[in-house]
Amino acid sequence: MLDYVAVDIPSSQWTDTQEAWWLVMESTTSGLVHITHIQFLTLLYPSGIEARLIFLLLGPLAIASSGMVFTSMNSAAEVRDLGDAVRNVCNSALSLLFTAALLAWGFVIHRTPAWRTDGGTAAFGIGAIILAVLSTVSNFLQIFLNRRIHWLLSLTWAIVLWQSFLGWWWWVGSGEGINEVEDMLERERRRRRKRAKKRKKEAQAAASGADPQRGRRAK
C-alpha cells in the first residue's frame, strides 16, 4: 500500500466562521470549474438553441453541486451524507454529459477537421478525451467508495480544468473558430453596406427635396 500523510481540512479546531469561509471557497471553486466547462461547450456548439439547451441542462446541476458543499456544516450525519451523495451524483452527471458532448463533437459532428495531424490538433483531442474519461471515472468512483477521499475531488477539478484547456486548443486547431470569425466579419460587412445604402438614400431624398425649392426661387 502507498503510505501518505493526510491533513483534515477543514480542521476540527476551526470556528464555525472559518469553516463557513472555507466552504464558500470550495463552493466557488466548484462553480467556477463547472462554468468554465459549460462555457467551453458553448464554443463547441455555438448556435443559440444549443447554447440555451446547454445552460438549461447543465446550469442547475452545477448550482446544485456547488450548493451541496454547505451541508458539511450540518451536525446531523444523515444530512452530510445526503449532501455528499447529491453532490457526487451531480458531478458525475455533469462529467458524463461533458464527455458525451466532447465525443460527439470529435467523432460525429466535426470528425474530419478535429483529427488533423498538423499543429498537434489530434494530440490535443486525444489528451482532452483521455482526461474526460478520467474525470468521469473519478467522479463515479466517489459515488461507490465507502469512505470519502478528500483529495480525490481536488484532483478531479484539476483534471477537468486541464481537459477544458486541451479541449480549447483542440477546438482552435480544428479551425472551427475561424468559420465563426468569418461569419462575424461577414455580418459586419453587411451592416456597413446597409448603413451606406441608407445614407445614400437619405442624401438622394434630401437632394430631390432641395431641387424643387431651388426651382421656385429661380422663378
JSON list of C-alpha atoms in Angstrom, two decimals:
[
{"chain": "A", "resi": 1, "resn": "MET", "atom": "CA", "xyz": [0.00, 0.00, 0.00]},
{"chain": "A", "resi": 2, "resn": "LEU", "atom": "CA", "xyz": [1.00, 3.60, -0.57]},
{"chain": "A", "resi": 3, "resn": "ASP", "atom": "CA", "xyz": [1.64, 5.43, 2.69]},
{"chain": "A", "resi": 4, "resn": "TYR", "atom": "CA", "xyz": [0.89, 9.14, 2.80]},
{"chain": "A", "resi": 5, "resn": "VAL", "atom": "CA", "xyz": [0.19, 11.86, 5.34]},
{"chain": "A", "resi": 6, "resn": "ALA", "atom": "CA", "xyz": [-3.29, 13.37, 5.16]},
{"chain": "A", "resi": 7, "resn": "VAL", "atom": "CA", "xyz": [-4.34, 16.59, 6.86]},
{"chain": "A", "resi": 8, "resn": "ASP", "atom": "CA", "xyz": [-8.03, 17.10, 7.59]},
{"chain": "A", "resi": 9, "resn": "ILE", "atom": "CA", "xyz": [-9.33, 20.34, 6.08]},
{"chain": "A", "resi": 10, "resn": "PRO", "atom": "CA", "xyz": [-11.40, 21.97, 7.47]},
{"chain": "A", "resi": 11, "resn": "SER", "atom": "CA", "xyz": [-9.77, 21.26, 10.79]},
{"chain": "A", "resi": 12, "resn": "SER", "atom": "CA", "xyz": [-11.85, 20.19, 13.77]},
{"chain": "A", "resi": 13, "resn": "GLN", "atom": "CA", "xyz": [-10.32, 23.12, 15.70]},
{"chain": "A", "resi": 14, "resn": "TRP", "atom": "CA", "xyz": [-11.69, 25.74, 13.32]},
{"chain": "A", "resi": 15, "resn": "THR", "atom": "CA", "xyz": [-14.54, 28.00, 14.35]},
{"chain": "A", "resi": 16, "resn": "ASP", "atom": "CA", "xyz": [-17.86, 27.98, 12.50]},
{"chain": "A", "resi": 17, "resn": "THR", "atom": "CA", "xyz": [-16.90, 31.21, 10.75]},
{"chain": "A", "resi": 18, "resn": "GLN", "atom": "CA", "xyz": [-13.61, 29.78, 9.50]},
{"chain": "A", "resi": 19, "resn": "GLU", "atom": "CA", "xyz": [-15.33, 26.62, 8.32]},
{"chain": "A", "resi": 20, "resn": "ALA", "atom": "CA", "xyz": [-18.04, 28.65, 6.58]},
{"chain": "A", "resi": 21, "resn": "TRP", "atom": "CA", "xyz": [-15.47, 30.72, 4.67]},
{"chain": "A", "resi": 22, "resn": "TRP", "atom": "CA", "xyz": [-13.63, 27.55, 3.67]},
{"chain": "A", "resi": 23, "resn": "LEU", "atom": "CA", "xyz": [-16.87, 26.08, 2.32]},
{"chain": "A", "resi": 24, "resn": "VAL", "atom": "CA", "xyz": [-17.58, 29.33, 0.45]},
{"chain": "A", "resi": 25, "resn": "MET", "atom": "CA", "xyz": [-14.20, 28.99, -1.25]},
{"chain": "A", "resi": 26, "resn": "GLU", "atom": "CA", "xyz": [-14.84, 25.32, -2.03]},
{"chain": "A", "resi": 27, "resn": "SER", "atom": "CA", "xyz": [-18.29, 26.08, -3.42]},
{"chain": "A", "resi": 28, "resn": "THR", "atom": "CA", "xyz": [-16.91, 28.94, -5.53]},
{"chain": "A", "resi": 29, "resn": "THR", "atom": "CA", "xyz": [-14.18, 26.68, -6.90]},
{"chain": "A", "resi": 30, "resn": "SER", "atom": "CA", "xyz": [-16.75, 24.05, -7.83]},
{"chain": "A", "resi": 31, "resn": "GLY", "atom": "CA", "xyz": [-18.94, 26.63, -9.55]},
{"chain": "A", "resi": 32, "resn": "LEU", "atom": "CA", "xyz": [-16.07, 28.21, -11.49]},
{"chain": "A", "resi": 33, "resn": "VAL", "atom": "CA", "xyz": [-14.84, 24.82, -12.73]},
{"chain": "A", "resi": 34, "resn": "HIS", "atom": "CA", "xyz": [-18.29, 23.90, -13.98]},
{"chain": "A", "resi": 35, "resn": "ILE", "atom": "CA", "xyz": [-18.88, 27.35, -15.51]},
{"chain": "A", "resi": 36, "resn": "THR", "atom": "CA", "xyz": [-15.56, 27.10, -17.36]},
{"chain": "A", "resi": 37, "resn": "HIS", "atom": "CA", "xyz": [-16.53, 23.75, -18.80]},
{"chain": "A", "resi": 38, "resn": "ILE", "atom": "CA", "xyz": [-20.06, 24.85, -19.70]},
{"chain": "A", "resi": 39, "resn": "GLN", "atom": "CA", "xyz": [-18.63, 27.90, -21.48]},
{"chain": "A", "resi": 40, "resn": "PHE", "atom": "CA", "xyz": [-16.27, 25.61, -23.39]},
{"chain": "A", "resi": 41, "resn": "LEU", "atom": "CA", "xyz": [-19.23, 23.50, -24.55]},
{"chain": "A", "resi": 42, "resn": "THR", "atom": "CA", "xyz": [-20.89, 26.63, -25.94]},
{"chain": "A", "resi": 43, "resn": "LEU", "atom": "CA", "xyz": [-17.82, 27.03, -28.17]},
{"chain": "A", "resi": 44, "resn": "LEU", "atom": "CA", "xyz": [-18.24, 23.51, -29.49]},
{"chain": "A", "resi": 45, "resn": "TYR", "atom": "CA", "xyz": [-21.97, 24.03, -30.00]},
{"chain": "A", "resi": 46, "resn": "PRO", "atom": "CA", "xyz": [-22.27, 27.75, -30.83]},
{"chain": "A", "resi": 47, "resn": "SER", "atom": "CA", "xyz": [-25.85, 28.04, -32.09]},
{"chain": "A", "resi": 48, "resn": "GLY", "atom": "CA", "xyz": [-28.35, 29.88, -29.91]},
{"chain": "A", "resi": 49, "resn": "ILE", "atom": "CA", "xyz": [-30.60, 26.86, -29.36]},
{"chain": "A", "resi": 50, "resn": "GLU", "atom": "CA", "xyz": [-27.68, 24.61, -28.44]},
{"chain": "A", "resi": 51, "resn": "ALA", "atom": "CA", "xyz": [-26.22, 27.18, -26.05]},
{"chain": "A", "resi": 52, "resn": "ARG", "atom": "CA", "xyz": [-29.57, 27.67, -24.28]},
{"chain": "A", "resi": 53, "resn": "LEU", "atom": "CA", "xyz": [-30.02, 23.91, -24.06]},
{"chain": "A", "resi": 54, "resn": "ILE", "atom": "CA", "xyz": [-26.56, 23.52, -22.52]},
{"chain": "A", "resi": 55, "resn": "PHE", "atom": "CA", "xyz": [-27.25, 26.20, -19.91]},
{"chain": "A", "resi": 56, "resn": "LEU", "atom": "CA", "xyz": [-30.70, 24.80, -19.07]},
{"chain": "A", "resi": 57, "resn": "LEU", "atom": "CA", "xyz": [-29.46, 21.22, -18.71]},
{"chain": "A", "resi": 58, "resn": "LEU", "atom": "CA", "xyz": [-26.10, 21.74, -17.04]},
{"chain": "A", "resi": 59, "resn": "GLY", "atom": "CA", "xyz": [-26.64, 25.00, -15.15]},
{"chain": "A", "resi": 60, "resn": "PRO", "atom": "CA", "xyz": [-29.00, 23.58, -12.47]},
{"chain": "A", "resi": 61, "resn": "LEU", "atom": "CA", "xyz": [-26.69, 20.60, -11.91]},
{"chain": "A", "resi": 62, "resn": "ALA", "atom": "CA", "xyz": [-23.70, 22.92, -11.43]},
{"chain": "A", "resi": 63, "resn": "ILE", "atom": "CA", "xyz": [-25.65, 25.12, -8.99]},
{"chain": "A", "resi": 64, "resn": "ALA", "atom": "CA", "xyz": [-26.86, 22.10, -7.01]},
{"chain": "A", "resi": 65, "resn": "SER", "atom": "CA", "xyz": [-23.34, 20.67, -6.85]},
{"chain": "A", "resi": 66, "resn": "SER", "atom": "CA", "xyz": [-21.94, 23.95, -5.52]},
{"chain": "A", "resi": 67, "resn": "GLY", "atom": "CA", "xyz": [-24.75, 24.40, -3.01]},
{"chain": "A", "resi": 68, "resn": "MET", "atom": "CA", "xyz": [-24.45, 20.92, -1.53]},
{"chain": "A", "resi": 69, "resn": "VAL", "atom": "CA", "xyz": [-21.00, 21.84, -0.22]},
{"chain": "A", "resi": 70, "resn": "PHE", "atom": "CA", "xyz": [-22.61, 23.71, 2.69]},
{"chain": "A", "resi": 71, "resn": "THR", "atom": "CA", "xyz": [-24.32, 20.58, 4.02]},
{"chain": "A", "resi": 72, "resn": "SER", "atom": "CA", "xyz": [-20.96, 19.73, 5.59]},
{"chain": "A", "resi": 73, "resn": "MET", "atom": "CA", "xyz": [-21.71, 22.26, 8.33]},
{"chain": "A", "resi": 74, "resn": "ASN", "atom": "CA", "xyz": [-24.81, 20.37, 9.48]},
{"chain": "A", "resi": 75, "resn": "SER", "atom": "CA", "xyz": [-24.40, 18.43, 12.71]},
{"chain": "A", "resi": 76, "resn": "ALA", "atom": "CA", "xyz": [-26.56, 15.52, 11.51]},
{"chain": "A", "resi": 77, "resn": "ALA", "atom": "CA", "xyz": [-24.57, 12.78, 9.82]},
{"chain": "A", "resi": 78, "resn": "GLU", "atom": "CA", "xyz": [-27.55, 11.85, 7.64]},
{"chain": "A", "resi": 79, "resn": "VAL", "atom": "CA", "xyz": [-27.72, 15.36, 6.18]},
{"chain": "A", "resi": 80, "resn": "ARG", "atom": "CA", "xyz": [-23.98, 15.40, 5.47]},
{"chain": "A", "resi": 81, "resn": "ASP", "atom": "CA", "xyz": [-24.14, 12.00, 3.78]},
{"chain": "A", "resi": 82, "resn": "LEU", "atom": "CA", "xyz": [-27.14, 13.09, 1.71]},
{"chain": "A", "resi": 83, "resn": "GLY", "atom": "CA", "xyz": [-25.36, 16.27, 0.66]},
{"chain": "A", "resi": 84, "resn": "ASP", "atom": "CA", "xyz": [-22.26, 14.33, -0.39]},
{"chain": "A", "resi": 85, "resn": "ALA", "atom": "CA", "xyz": [-24.40, 11.86, -2.32]},
{"chain": "A", "resi": 86, "resn": "VAL", "atom": "CA", "xyz": [-26.30, 14.58, -4.19]},
{"chain": "A", "resi": 87, "resn": "ARG", "atom": "CA", "xyz": [-23.09, 16.45, -4.99]},
{"chain": "A", "resi": 88, "resn": "ASN", "atom": "CA", "xyz": [-21.36, 13.30, -6.25]},
{"chain": "A", "resi": 89, "resn": "VAL", "atom": "CA", "xyz": [-24.35, 12.42, -8.43]},
{"chain": "A", "resi": 90, "resn": "CYS", "atom": "CA", "xyz": [-24.47, 15.96, -9.88]},
{"chain": "A", "resi": 91, "resn": "ASN", "atom": "CA", "xyz": [-20.72, 15.95, -10.55]},
{"chain": "A", "resi": 92, "resn": "SER", "atom": "CA", "xyz": [-20.92, 12.52, -12.17]},
{"chain": "A", "resi": 93, "resn": "ALA", "atom": "CA", "xyz": [-23.85, 13.55, -14.36]},
{"chain": "A", "resi": 94, "resn": "LEU", "atom": "CA", "xyz": [-22.04, 16.73, -15.43]},
{"chain": "A", "resi": 95, "resn": "SER", "atom": "CA", "xyz": [-18.85, 14.84, -16.18]},
{"chain": "A", "resi": 96, "resn": "LEU", "atom": "CA", "xyz": [-20.72, 12.21, -18.17]},
{"chain": "A", "resi": 97, "resn": "LEU", "atom": "CA", "xyz": [-22.55, 14.86, -20.21]},
{"chain": "A", "resi": 98, "resn": "PHE", "atom": "CA", "xyz": [-19.30, 16.77, -20.79]},
{"chain": "A", "resi": 99, "resn": "THR", "atom": "CA", "xyz": [-17.59, 13.62, -22.04]},
{"chain": "A", "resi": 100, "resn": "ALA", "atom": "CA", "xyz": [-20.52, 12.63, -24.26]},
{"chain": "A", "resi": 101, "resn": "ALA", "atom": "CA", "xyz": [-20.65, 16.12, -25.81]},
{"chain": "A", "resi": 102, "resn": "LEU", "atom": "CA", "xyz": [-16.89, 16.09, -26.42]},
{"chain": "A", "resi": 103, "resn": "LEU", "atom": "CA", "xyz": [-17.00, 12.64, -28.04]},
{"chain": "A", "resi": 104, "resn": "ALA", "atom": "CA", "xyz": [-19.99, 13.60, -30.20]},
{"chain": "A", "resi": 105, "resn": "TRP", "atom": "CA", "xyz": [-18.22, 16.74, -31.40]},
{"chain": "A", "resi": 106, "resn": "GLY", "atom": "CA", "xyz": [-14.94, 14.95, -32.14]},
{"chain": "A", "resi": 107, "resn": "PHE", "atom": "CA", "xyz": [-16.20, 11.72, -33.68]},
{"chain": "A", "resi": 108, "resn": "VAL", "atom": "CA", "xyz": [-19.52, 12.68, -35.28]},
{"chain": "A", "resi": 109, "resn": "ILE", "atom": "CA", "xyz": [-20.04, 16.40, -35.87]},
{"chain": "A", "resi": 110, "resn": "HIS", "atom": "CA", "xyz": [-16.51, 17.57, -36.83]},
{"chain": "A", "resi": 111, "resn": "ARG", "atom": "CA", "xyz": [-14.75, 14.29, -37.42]},
{"chain": "A", "resi": 112, "resn": "THR", "atom": "CA", "xyz": [-12.51, 15.34, -40.32]},
{"chain": "A", "resi": 113, "resn": "PRO", "atom": "CA", "xyz": [-11.15, 18.72, -39.10]},
{"chain": "A", "resi": 114, "resn": "ALA", "atom": "CA", "xyz": [-10.89, 17.58, -35.48]},
{"chain": "A", "resi": 115, "resn": "TRP", "atom": "CA", "xyz": [-8.34, 14.86, -36.24]},
{"chain": "A", "resi": 116, "resn": "ARG", "atom": "CA", "xyz": [-5.92, 16.73, -38.45]},
{"chain": "A", "resi": 117, "resn": "THR", "atom": "CA", "xyz": [-2.29, 15.95, -37.68]},
{"chain": "A", "resi": 118, "resn": "ASP", "atom": "CA", "xyz": [-0.94, 19.42, -38.46]},
{"chain": "A", "resi": 119, "resn": "GLY", "atom": "CA", "xyz": [-0.38, 21.70, -35.49]},
{"chain": "A", "resi": 120, "resn": "GLY", "atom": "CA", "xyz": [-0.91, 18.94, -32.95]},
{"chain": "A", "resi": 121, "resn": "THR", "atom": "CA", "xyz": [-4.69, 19.10, -33.33]},
{"chain": "A", "resi": 122, "resn": "ALA", "atom": "CA", "xyz": [-5.14, 15.34, -32.99]},
{"chain": "A", "resi": 123, "resn": "ALA", "atom": "CA", "xyz": [-2.80, 15.24, -29.97]},
{"chain": "A", "resi": 124, "resn": "PHE", "atom": "CA", "xyz": [-4.90, 17.86, -28.17]},
{"chain": "A", "resi": 125, "resn": "GLY", "atom": "CA", "xyz": [-8.02, 15.86, -29.00]},
{"chain": "A", "resi": 126, "resn": "ILE", "atom": "CA", "xyz": [-6.57, 12.63, -27.64]},
{"chain": "A", "resi": 127, "resn": "GLY", "atom": "CA", "xyz": [-5.45, 14.37, -24.46]},
{"chain": "A", "resi": 128, "resn": "ALA", "atom": "CA", "xyz": [-8.84, 16.04, -23.93]},
{"chain": "A", "resi": 129, "resn": "ILE", "atom": "CA", "xyz": [-10.71, 12.76, -24.40]},
{"chain": "A", "resi": 130, "resn": "ILE", "atom": "CA", "xyz": [-8.38, 10.83, -22.06]},
{"chain": "A", "resi": 131, "resn": "LEU", "atom": "CA", "xyz": [-8.82, 13.46, -19.35]},
{"chain": "A", "resi": 132, "resn": "ALA", "atom": "CA", "xyz": [-12.59, 13.48, -19.92]},
{"chain": "A", "resi": 133, "resn": "VAL", "atom": "CA", "xyz": [-12.73, 9.73, -19.34]},
{"chain": "A", "resi": 134, "resn": "LEU", "atom": "CA", "xyz": [-10.51, 10.04, -16.24]},
{"chain": "A", "resi": 135, "resn": "SER", "atom": "CA", "xyz": [-12.70, 12.78, -14.75]},
{"chain": "A", "resi": 136, "resn": "THR", "atom": "CA", "xyz": [-15.80, 10.69, -15.35]},
{"chain": "A", "resi": 137, "resn": "VAL", "atom": "CA", "xyz": [-14.24, 7.63, -13.73]},
{"chain": "A", "resi": 138, "resn": "SER", "atom": "CA", "xyz": [-13.04, 9.62, -10.71]},
{"chain": "A", "resi": 139, "resn": "ASN", "atom": "CA", "xyz": [-16.48, 11.18, -10.22]},
{"chain": "A", "resi": 140, "resn": "PHE", "atom": "CA", "xyz": [-18.24, 7.83, -10.36]},
{"chain": "A", "resi": 141, "resn": "LEU", "atom": "CA", "xyz": [-15.58, 6.38, -8.07]},
{"chain": "A", "resi": 142, "resn": "GLN", "atom": "CA", "xyz": [-16.58, 8.89, -5.39]},
{"chain": "A", "resi": 143, "resn": "ILE", "atom": "CA", "xyz": [-20.15, 7.55, -5.52]},
{"chain": "A", "resi": 144, "resn": "PHE", "atom": "CA", "xyz": [-19.23, 3.93, -4.93]},
{"chain": "A", "resi": 145, "resn": "LEU", "atom": "CA", "xyz": [-16.48, 4.44, -2.34]},
{"chain": "A", "resi": 146, "resn": "ASN", "atom": "CA", "xyz": [-17.48, 3.62, 1.22]},
{"chain": "A", "resi": 147, "resn": "ARG", "atom": "CA", "xyz": [-15.45, 6.48, 2.64]},
{"chain": "A", "resi": 148, "resn": "ARG", "atom": "CA", "xyz": [-14.77, 9.96, 1.36]},
{"chain": "A", "resi": 149, "resn": "ILE", "atom": "CA", "xyz": [-11.31, 10.71, -0.03]},
{"chain": "A", "resi": 150, "resn": "HIS", "atom": "CA", "xyz": [-10.92, 14.47, 0.35]},
{"chain": "A", "resi": 151, "resn": "TRP", "atom": "CA", "xyz": [-8.06, 14.92, -2.12]},
{"chain": "A", "resi": 152, "resn": "LEU", "atom": "CA", "xyz": [-9.85, 13.00, -4.89]},
{"chain": "A", "resi": 153, "resn": "LEU", "atom": "CA", "xyz": [-12.32, 15.83, -5.52]},
{"chain": "A", "resi": 154, "resn": "SER", "atom": "CA", "xyz": [-9.49, 18.39, -5.84]},
{"chain": "A", "resi": 155, "resn": "LEU", "atom": "CA", "xyz": [-7.70, 16.04, -8.23]},
{"chain": "A", "resi": 156, "resn": "THR", "atom": "CA", "xyz": [-10.89, 15.78, -10.27]},
{"chain": "A", "resi": 157, "resn": "TRP", "atom": "CA", "xyz": [-11.16, 19.59, -10.50]},
{"chain": "A", "resi": 158, "resn": "ALA", "atom": "CA", "xyz": [-7.58, 19.75, -11.77]},
{"chain": "A", "resi": 159, "resn": "ILE", "atom": "CA", "xyz": [-8.33, 17.09, -14.39]},
{"chain": "A", "resi": 160, "resn": "VAL", "atom": "CA", "xyz": [-11.46, 18.95, -15.55]},
{"chain": "A", "resi": 161, "resn": "LEU", "atom": "CA", "xyz": [-9.58, 22.24, -15.91]},
{"chain": "A", "resi": 162, "resn": "TRP", "atom": "CA", "xyz": [-6.80, 20.61, -17.93]},
{"chain": "A", "resi": 163, "resn": "GLN", "atom": "CA", "xyz": [-9.48, 18.91, -20.00]},
{"chain": "A", "resi": 164, "resn": "SER", "atom": "CA", "xyz": [-11.01, 22.31, -20.80]},
{"chain": "A", "resi": 165, "resn": "PHE", "atom": "CA", "xyz": [-7.56, 23.70, -21.65]},
{"chain": "A", "resi": 166, "resn": "LEU", "atom": "CA", "xyz": [-6.68, 20.87, -24.04]},
{"chain": "A", "resi": 167, "resn": "GLY", "atom": "CA", "xyz": [-10.21, 20.87, -25.45]},
{"chain": "A", "resi": 168, "resn": "TRP", "atom": "CA", "xyz": [-9.97, 24.58, -26.20]},
{"chain": "A", "resi": 169, "resn": "TRP", "atom": "CA", "xyz": [-6.75, 24.09, -28.16]},
{"chain": "A", "resi": 170, "resn": "TRP", "atom": "CA", "xyz": [-8.37, 21.14, -29.91]},
{"chain": "A", "resi": 171, "resn": "TRP", "atom": "CA", "xyz": [-11.23, 23.43, -30.95]},
{"chain": "A", "resi": 172, "resn": "VAL", "atom": "CA", "xyz": [-8.77, 26.12, -32.11]},
{"chain": "A", "resi": 173, "resn": "GLY", "atom": "CA", "xyz": [-6.63, 23.61, -34.02]},
{"chain": "A", "resi": 174, "resn": "SER", "atom": "CA", "xyz": [-9.64, 22.19, -35.84]},
{"chain": "A", "resi": 175, "resn": "GLY", "atom": "CA", "xyz": [-10.27, 25.63, -37.32]},
{"chain": "A", "resi": 176, "resn": "GLU", "atom": "CA", "xyz": [-13.88, 25.85, -36.18]},
{"chain": "A", "resi": 177, "resn": "GLY", "atom": "CA", "xyz": [-13.32, 29.24, -34.59]},
{"chain": "A", "resi": 178, "resn": "ILE", "atom": "CA", "xyz": [-12.15, 30.62, -37.94]},
{"chain": "A", "resi": 179, "resn": "ASN", "atom": "CA", "xyz": [-15.55, 30.00, -39.50]},
{"chain": "A", "resi": 180, "resn": "GLU", "atom": "CA", "xyz": [-17.25, 31.83, -36.66]},
{"chain": "A", "resi": 181, "resn": "VAL", "atom": "CA", "xyz": [-14.91, 34.81, -37.05]},
{"chain": "A", "resi": 182, "resn": "GLU", "atom": "CA", "xyz": [-15.57, 34.85, -40.79]},
{"chain": "A", "resi": 183, "resn": "ASP", "atom": "CA", "xyz": [-19.31, 34.83, -40.13]},
{"chain": "A", "resi": 184, "resn": "MET", "atom": "CA", "xyz": [-18.94, 37.73, -37.71]},
{"chain": "A", "resi": 185, "resn": "LEU", "atom": "CA", "xyz": [-16.90, 39.70, -40.26]},
{"chain": "A", "resi": 186, "resn": "GLU", "atom": "CA", "xyz": [-19.44, 38.96, -42.99]},
{"chain": "A", "resi": 187, "resn": "ARG", "atom": "CA", "xyz": [-22.30, 40.15, -40.77]},
{"chain": "A", "resi": 188, "resn": "GLU", "atom": "CA", "xyz": [-20.37, 43.34, -40.03]},
{"chain": "A", "resi": 189, "resn": "ARG", "atom": "CA", "xyz": [-19.77, 43.92, -43.75]},
{"chain": "A", "resi": 190, "resn": "ARG", "atom": "CA", "xyz": [-23.50, 43.50, -44.39]},
{"chain": "A", "resi": 191, "resn": "ARG", "atom": "CA", "xyz": [-24.32, 46.03, -41.68]},
{"chain": "A", "resi": 192, "resn": "ARG", "atom": "CA", "xyz": [-21.88, 48.52, -43.21]},
{"chain": "A", "resi": 193, "resn": "ARG", "atom": "CA", "xyz": [-23.38, 48.05, -46.68]},
{"chain": "A", "resi": 194, "resn": "LYS", "atom": "CA", "xyz": [-26.88, 48.58, -45.28]},
{"chain": "A", "resi": 195, "resn": "ARG", "atom": "CA", "xyz": [-25.79, 51.72, -43.46]},
{"chain": "A", "resi": 196, "resn": "ALA", "atom": "CA", "xyz": [-24.09, 53.02, -46.62]},
{"chain": "A", "resi": 197, "resn": "LYS", "atom": "CA", "xyz": [-27.23, 52.37, -48.71]},
{"chain": "A", "resi": 198, "resn": "LYS", "atom": "CA", "xyz": [-29.36, 54.09, -46.08]},
{"chain": "A", "resi": 199, "resn": "ARG", "atom": "CA", "xyz": [-27.11, 57.16, -46.07]},
{"chain": "A", "resi": 200, "resn": "LYS", "atom": "CA", "xyz": [-27.15, 57.24, -49.87]},
{"chain": "A", "resi": 201, "resn": "LYS", "atom": "CA", "xyz": [-30.95, 57.11, -49.96]},
{"chain": "A", "resi": 202, "resn": "GLU", "atom": "CA", "xyz": [-31.18, 59.84, -47.33]},
{"chain": "A", "resi": 203, "resn": "ALA", "atom": "CA", "xyz": [-28.76, 62.00, -49.33]},
{"chain": "A", "resi": 204, "resn": "GLN", "atom": "CA", "xyz": [-30.76, 61.43, -52.54]},
{"chain": "A", "resi": 205, "resn": "ALA", "atom": "CA", "xyz": [-34.01, 62.24, -50.75]},
{"chain": "A", "resi": 206, "resn": "ALA", "atom": "CA", "xyz": [-32.51, 65.42, -49.34]},
{"chain": "A", "resi": 207, "resn": "ALA", "atom": "CA", "xyz": [-31.18, 66.40, -52.76]},
{"chain": "A", "resi": 208, "resn": "SER", "atom": "CA", "xyz": [-34.52, 65.73, -54.50]},
{"chain": "A", "resi": 209, "resn": "GLY", "atom": "CA", "xyz": [-36.29, 67.79, -51.86]},
{"chain": "A", "resi": 210, "resn": "ALA", "atom": "CA", "xyz": [-33.88, 70.67, -52.31]},
{"chain": "A", "resi": 211, "resn": "ASP", "atom": "CA", "xyz": [-34.19, 70.84, -56.17]},
{"chain": "A", "resi": 212, "resn": "PRO", "atom": "CA", "xyz": [-37.87, 71.98, -56.28]},
{"chain": "A", "resi": 213, "resn": "GLN", "atom": "CA", "xyz": [-37.14, 74.68, -53.74]},
{"chain": "A", "resi": 214, "resn": "ARG", "atom": "CA", "xyz": [-34.30, 75.97, -55.92]},
{"chain": "A", "resi": 215, "resn": "GLY", "atom": "CA", "xyz": [-36.62, 75.95, -58.95]},
{"chain": "A", "resi": 216, "resn": "ARG", "atom": "CA", "xyz": [-39.24, 78.04, -57.15]},
{"chain": "A", "resi": 217, "resn": "ARG", "atom": "CA", "xyz": [-36.62, 80.55, -56.07]},
{"chain": "A", "resi": 218, "resn": "ALA", "atom": "CA", "xyz": [-35.33, 80.84, -59.65]},
{"chain": "A", "resi": 219, "resn": "LYS", "atom": "CA", "xyz": [-38.84, 81.63, -60.91]}
]
